[in-house]
Coordinates of C-alpha atoms and ligand atoms in Angstrom, one line a residue:
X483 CA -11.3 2.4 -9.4
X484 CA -12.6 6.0 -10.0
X485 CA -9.6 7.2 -12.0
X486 CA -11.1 10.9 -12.4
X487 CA -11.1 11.8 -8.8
X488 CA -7.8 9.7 -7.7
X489 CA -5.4 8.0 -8.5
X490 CA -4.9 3.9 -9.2
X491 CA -1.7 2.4 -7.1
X492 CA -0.6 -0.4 -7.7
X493 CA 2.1 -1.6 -5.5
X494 CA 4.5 -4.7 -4.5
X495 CA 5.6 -5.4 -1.2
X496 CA 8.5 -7.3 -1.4
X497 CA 8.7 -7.8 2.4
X498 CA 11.9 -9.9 3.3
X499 CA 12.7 -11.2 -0.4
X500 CA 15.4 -10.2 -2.8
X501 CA 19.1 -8.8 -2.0
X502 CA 20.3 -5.7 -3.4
X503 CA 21.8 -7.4 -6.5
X504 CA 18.8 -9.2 -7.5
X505 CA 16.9 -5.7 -8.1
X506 CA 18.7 -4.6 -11.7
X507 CA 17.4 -7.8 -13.3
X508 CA 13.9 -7.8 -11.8
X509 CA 13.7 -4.1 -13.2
X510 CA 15.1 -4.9 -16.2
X511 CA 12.3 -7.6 -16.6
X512 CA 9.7 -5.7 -16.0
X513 CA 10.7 -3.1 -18.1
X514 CA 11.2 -5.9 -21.1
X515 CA 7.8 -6.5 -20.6
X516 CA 6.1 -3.4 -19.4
X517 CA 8.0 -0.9 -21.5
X518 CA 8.2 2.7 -20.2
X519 CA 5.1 4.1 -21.0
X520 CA 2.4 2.7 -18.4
X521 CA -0.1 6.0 -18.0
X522 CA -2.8 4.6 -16.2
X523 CA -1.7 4.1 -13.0
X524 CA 1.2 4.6 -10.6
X525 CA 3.3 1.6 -10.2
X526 CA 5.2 1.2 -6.4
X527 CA 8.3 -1.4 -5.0
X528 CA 8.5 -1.6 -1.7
X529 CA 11.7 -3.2 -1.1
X530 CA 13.9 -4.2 2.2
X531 CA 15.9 -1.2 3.0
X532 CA 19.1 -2.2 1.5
X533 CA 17.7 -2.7 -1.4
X534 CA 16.0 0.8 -1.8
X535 CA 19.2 3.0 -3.4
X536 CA 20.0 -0.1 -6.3
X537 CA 16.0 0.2 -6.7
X538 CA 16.4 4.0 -6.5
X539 CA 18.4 3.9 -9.8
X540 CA 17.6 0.4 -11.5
X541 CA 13.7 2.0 -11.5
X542 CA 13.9 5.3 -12.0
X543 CA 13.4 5.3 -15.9
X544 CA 10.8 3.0 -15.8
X545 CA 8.9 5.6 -13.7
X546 CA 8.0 3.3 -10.3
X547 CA 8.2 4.8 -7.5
X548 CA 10.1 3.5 -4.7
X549 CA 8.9 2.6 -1.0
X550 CA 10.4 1.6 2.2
X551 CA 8.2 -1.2 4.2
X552 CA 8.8 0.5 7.8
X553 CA 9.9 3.7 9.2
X554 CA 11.3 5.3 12.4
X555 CA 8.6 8.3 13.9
X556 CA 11.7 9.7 15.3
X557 CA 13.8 12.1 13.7
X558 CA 17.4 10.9 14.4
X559 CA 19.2 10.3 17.3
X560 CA 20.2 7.0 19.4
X561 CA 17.5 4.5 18.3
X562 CA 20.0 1.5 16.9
X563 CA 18.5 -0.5 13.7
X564 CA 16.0 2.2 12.7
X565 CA 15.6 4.3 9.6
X566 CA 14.5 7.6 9.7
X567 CA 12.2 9.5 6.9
X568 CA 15.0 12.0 6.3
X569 CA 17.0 9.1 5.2
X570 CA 14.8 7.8 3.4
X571 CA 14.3 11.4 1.6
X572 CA 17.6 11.3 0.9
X573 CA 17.3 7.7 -0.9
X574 CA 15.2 9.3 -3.1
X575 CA 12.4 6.6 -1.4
X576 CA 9.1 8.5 -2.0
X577 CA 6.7 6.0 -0.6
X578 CA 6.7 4.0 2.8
X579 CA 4.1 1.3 4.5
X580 CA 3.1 1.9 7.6
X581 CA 1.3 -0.5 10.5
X582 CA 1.5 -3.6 8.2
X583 CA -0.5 -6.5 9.5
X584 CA 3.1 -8.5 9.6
X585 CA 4.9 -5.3 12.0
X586 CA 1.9 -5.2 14.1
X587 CA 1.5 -9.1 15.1
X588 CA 5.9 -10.1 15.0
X589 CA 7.4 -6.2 15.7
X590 CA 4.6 -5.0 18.4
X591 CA 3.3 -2.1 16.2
X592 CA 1.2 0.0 17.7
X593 CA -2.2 2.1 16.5
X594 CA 0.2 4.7 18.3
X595 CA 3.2 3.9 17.1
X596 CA 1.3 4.0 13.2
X597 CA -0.1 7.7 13.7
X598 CA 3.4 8.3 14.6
X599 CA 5.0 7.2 11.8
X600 CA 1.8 8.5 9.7
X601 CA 2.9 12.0 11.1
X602 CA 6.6 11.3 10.4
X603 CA 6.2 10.5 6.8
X604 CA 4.0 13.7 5.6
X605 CA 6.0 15.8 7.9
X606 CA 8.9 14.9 5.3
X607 CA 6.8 14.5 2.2
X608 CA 7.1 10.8 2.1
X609 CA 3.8 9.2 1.1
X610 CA 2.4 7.0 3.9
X611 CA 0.9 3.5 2.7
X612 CA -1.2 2.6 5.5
X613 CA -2.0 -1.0 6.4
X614 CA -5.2 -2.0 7.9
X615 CA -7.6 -4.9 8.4
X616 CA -9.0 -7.6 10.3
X617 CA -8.4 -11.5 11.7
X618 CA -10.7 -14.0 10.5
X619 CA -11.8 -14.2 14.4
X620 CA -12.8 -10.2 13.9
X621 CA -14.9 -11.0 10.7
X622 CA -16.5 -14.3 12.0
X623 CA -17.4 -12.0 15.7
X624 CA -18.8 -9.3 12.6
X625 CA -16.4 -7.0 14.0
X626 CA -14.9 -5.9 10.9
X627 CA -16.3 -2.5 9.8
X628 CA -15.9 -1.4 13.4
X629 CA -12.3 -2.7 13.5
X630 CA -11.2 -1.1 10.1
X631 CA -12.6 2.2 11.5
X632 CA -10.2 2.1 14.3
X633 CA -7.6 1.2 12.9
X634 CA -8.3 4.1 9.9
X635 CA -9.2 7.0 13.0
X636 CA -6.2 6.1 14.9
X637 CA -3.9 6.0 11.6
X638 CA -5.3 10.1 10.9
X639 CA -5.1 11.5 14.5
X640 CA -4.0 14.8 14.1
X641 CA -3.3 14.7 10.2
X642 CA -3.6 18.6 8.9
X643 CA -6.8 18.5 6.5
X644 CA -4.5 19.6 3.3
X645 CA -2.1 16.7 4.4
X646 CA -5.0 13.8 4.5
X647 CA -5.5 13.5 0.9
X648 CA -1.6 11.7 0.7
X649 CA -2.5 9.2 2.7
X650 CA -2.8 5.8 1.2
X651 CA -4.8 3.1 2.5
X652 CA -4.6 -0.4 2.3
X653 CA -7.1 -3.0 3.1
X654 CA -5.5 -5.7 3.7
X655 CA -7.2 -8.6 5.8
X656 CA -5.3 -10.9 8.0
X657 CA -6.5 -14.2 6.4
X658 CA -5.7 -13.5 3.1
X659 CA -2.4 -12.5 3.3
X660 CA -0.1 -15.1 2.0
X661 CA -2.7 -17.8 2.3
X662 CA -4.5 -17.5 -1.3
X663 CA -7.4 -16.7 0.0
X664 CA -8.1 -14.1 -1.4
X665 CA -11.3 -11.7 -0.1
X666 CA -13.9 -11.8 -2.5
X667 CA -14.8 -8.6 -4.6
X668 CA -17.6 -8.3 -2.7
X669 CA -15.9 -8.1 0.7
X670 CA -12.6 -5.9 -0.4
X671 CA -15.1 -3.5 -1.8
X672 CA -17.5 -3.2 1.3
X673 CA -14.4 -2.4 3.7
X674 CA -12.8 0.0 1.2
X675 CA -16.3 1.9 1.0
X676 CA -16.1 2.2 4.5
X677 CA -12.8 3.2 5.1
X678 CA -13.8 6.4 2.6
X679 CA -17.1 6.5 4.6
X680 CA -14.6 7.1 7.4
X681 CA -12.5 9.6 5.9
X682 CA -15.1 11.4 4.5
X683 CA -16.2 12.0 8.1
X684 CA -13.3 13.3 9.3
X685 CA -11.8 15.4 6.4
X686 CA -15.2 15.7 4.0
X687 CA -16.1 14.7 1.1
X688 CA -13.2 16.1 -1.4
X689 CA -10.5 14.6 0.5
X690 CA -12.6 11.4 0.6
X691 CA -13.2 11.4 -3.3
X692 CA -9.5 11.7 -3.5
X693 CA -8.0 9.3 -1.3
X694 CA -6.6 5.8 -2.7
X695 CA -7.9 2.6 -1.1
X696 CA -5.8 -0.4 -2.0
X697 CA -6.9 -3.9 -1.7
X698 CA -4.2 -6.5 -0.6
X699 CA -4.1 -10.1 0.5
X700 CA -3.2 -12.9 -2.8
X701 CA -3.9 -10.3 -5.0
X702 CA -3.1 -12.3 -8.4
X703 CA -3.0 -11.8 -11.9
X704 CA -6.1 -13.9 -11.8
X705 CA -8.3 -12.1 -9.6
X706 CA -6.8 -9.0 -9.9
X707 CA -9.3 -7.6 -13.0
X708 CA -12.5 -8.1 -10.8
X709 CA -11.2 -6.6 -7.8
X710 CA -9.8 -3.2 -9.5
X711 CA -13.3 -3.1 -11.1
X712 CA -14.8 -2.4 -7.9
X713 CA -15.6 1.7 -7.3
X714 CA -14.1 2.0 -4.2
X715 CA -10.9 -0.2 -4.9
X716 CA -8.2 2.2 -6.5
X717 CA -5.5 -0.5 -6.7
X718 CA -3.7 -2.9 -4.9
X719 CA -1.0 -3.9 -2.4
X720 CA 0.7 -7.2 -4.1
X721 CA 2.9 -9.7 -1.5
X722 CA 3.7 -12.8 -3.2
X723 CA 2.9 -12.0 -7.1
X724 CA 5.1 -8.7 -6.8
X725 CA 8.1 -10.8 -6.7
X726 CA 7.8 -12.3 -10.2
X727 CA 8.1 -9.5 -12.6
X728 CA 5.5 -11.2 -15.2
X729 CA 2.9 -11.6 -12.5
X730 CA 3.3 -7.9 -11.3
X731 CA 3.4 -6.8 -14.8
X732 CA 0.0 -8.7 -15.6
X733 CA -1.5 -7.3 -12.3
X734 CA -0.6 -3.2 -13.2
X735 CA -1.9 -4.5 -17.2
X736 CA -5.3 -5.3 -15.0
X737 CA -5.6 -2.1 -14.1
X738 CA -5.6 -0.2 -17.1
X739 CA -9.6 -1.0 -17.7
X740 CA -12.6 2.1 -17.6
Ligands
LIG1215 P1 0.3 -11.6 -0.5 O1 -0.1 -10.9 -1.8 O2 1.5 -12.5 -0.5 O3 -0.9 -12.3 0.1 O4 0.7 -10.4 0.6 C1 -0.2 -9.3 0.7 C2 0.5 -8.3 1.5 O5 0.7 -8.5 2.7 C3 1.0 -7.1 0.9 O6 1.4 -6.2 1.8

């Protein structure tokens, strides 16, 4: 974490877990053990979509910020089962995940379809989360740097220089997502270097020194310390451990270090 230059994120992706009456006592949890005051860094749900307007109002005291997990990159119009980022705006939703390692491999998301949806989001002034990182085929080939940089290229095409700085990115590699293995400090910290190497090549080096790289993939309360220690690791993206408000809360508590 470089807390001068950017900001610390640390988020939960609840992905397909909790219905829209289960949010009030989760919040109310991690208030309990949170309290209101958390400074050092900004706390994220990313909930199912039915559950965003209960998390709109259960969270908004507590000061996290709420996310969507997906987004339509069209404006409106006949596209049946999508969401678009003016309702989202509307919500009161000020985050969304983008090209999530889960959307690309079951829902046929696209490097396209991502810039799309990258475009989308900062068009409206919703803050893009964007998801990238390699299968343990990828990193065995040594393909993973090279990978990561497509991924990150394709994300930006034509994002506005004064626009890149919002974008979030999260490493996130395929194997360690919901398997408990987690990457080791070493590893989350070489791809998240390079994925500000990368930015830093296309927007210079400001915007680079400003932009939040996440780690995700069995981020726990137990590894979560050495991780966020890391220079180029401004937070993280949290699967399972988001869903239990303890585990959540130890994981932002990790982050508040120097
Ligand atoms: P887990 O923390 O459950 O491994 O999930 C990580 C993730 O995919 C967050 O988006």
């Amino acid at each position: 974490m470089n807390r001068k230059y950017r900001t610390t994120v640390i988020a939960g992706n609840w992905k397909m877990n909790k219905t829209p009456s289960e949010v009030k006592g989760y919040a109310e949890e991690l208030r309990s053990i949170l309290g209101s005051r958390v400074k050092w860094c900004d706390i994220v749900i990313c909930a199912p979509f039915v559950d965003l307007p209960m998390a709109v109002r259960s969270f908004r005291d507590l000061k996290v910020g709420v996310g969507a997990q997906n987004v339509s990159q069209f404006p409106s119009g006949a596209y049946t089962g999508e969401v678009s980022v003016g309702m989202l705006k509307d919500a009161g939703v000020k985050y969304v995940i983008i090209g999530h390692s889960e959307r690309r491999q079951y829902f046929a998301e696209t490097d396209e379809s991502v810039n799309a949806k990258v475009l989308a989001a900062l068009e409206a002034g919703l803050q893009p989360i964007v998801c990238v990182g390699e299968s343990l085929d990828q990193r065995d080939r040594g393909l993973t740097l090279d990978f990561v940089s497509c991924q990150v290229k394709a994300a930006l095409c034509g994002v506005a220089p004064e626009k890149a700085r919002k974008v979030i990115f999260a490493y996130e590699p395929i194997w360690a997502i919901g398997t408990g293995r987690t990457a080791t400090s070493e590893q989350a910290e070489e791809v998240c270097r390079h994925i500000r190497t990368i930015v830093r090549g296309l927007y210079g080096a400001r915007t680079a020194r400003a932009t939040s790289v996440l780690y995700g993939g069995s981020m726990n309360d137990q590894n979560a310390f050495e991780l966020l220690a890391q220079p180029d690791i401004d937070g993280g993206l949290i699967g399972g451990a988001s869903l239990v408000p303890a585990k959540f809360a130890a994981i932002v508590n990790a982050a508040n270090q120097e």
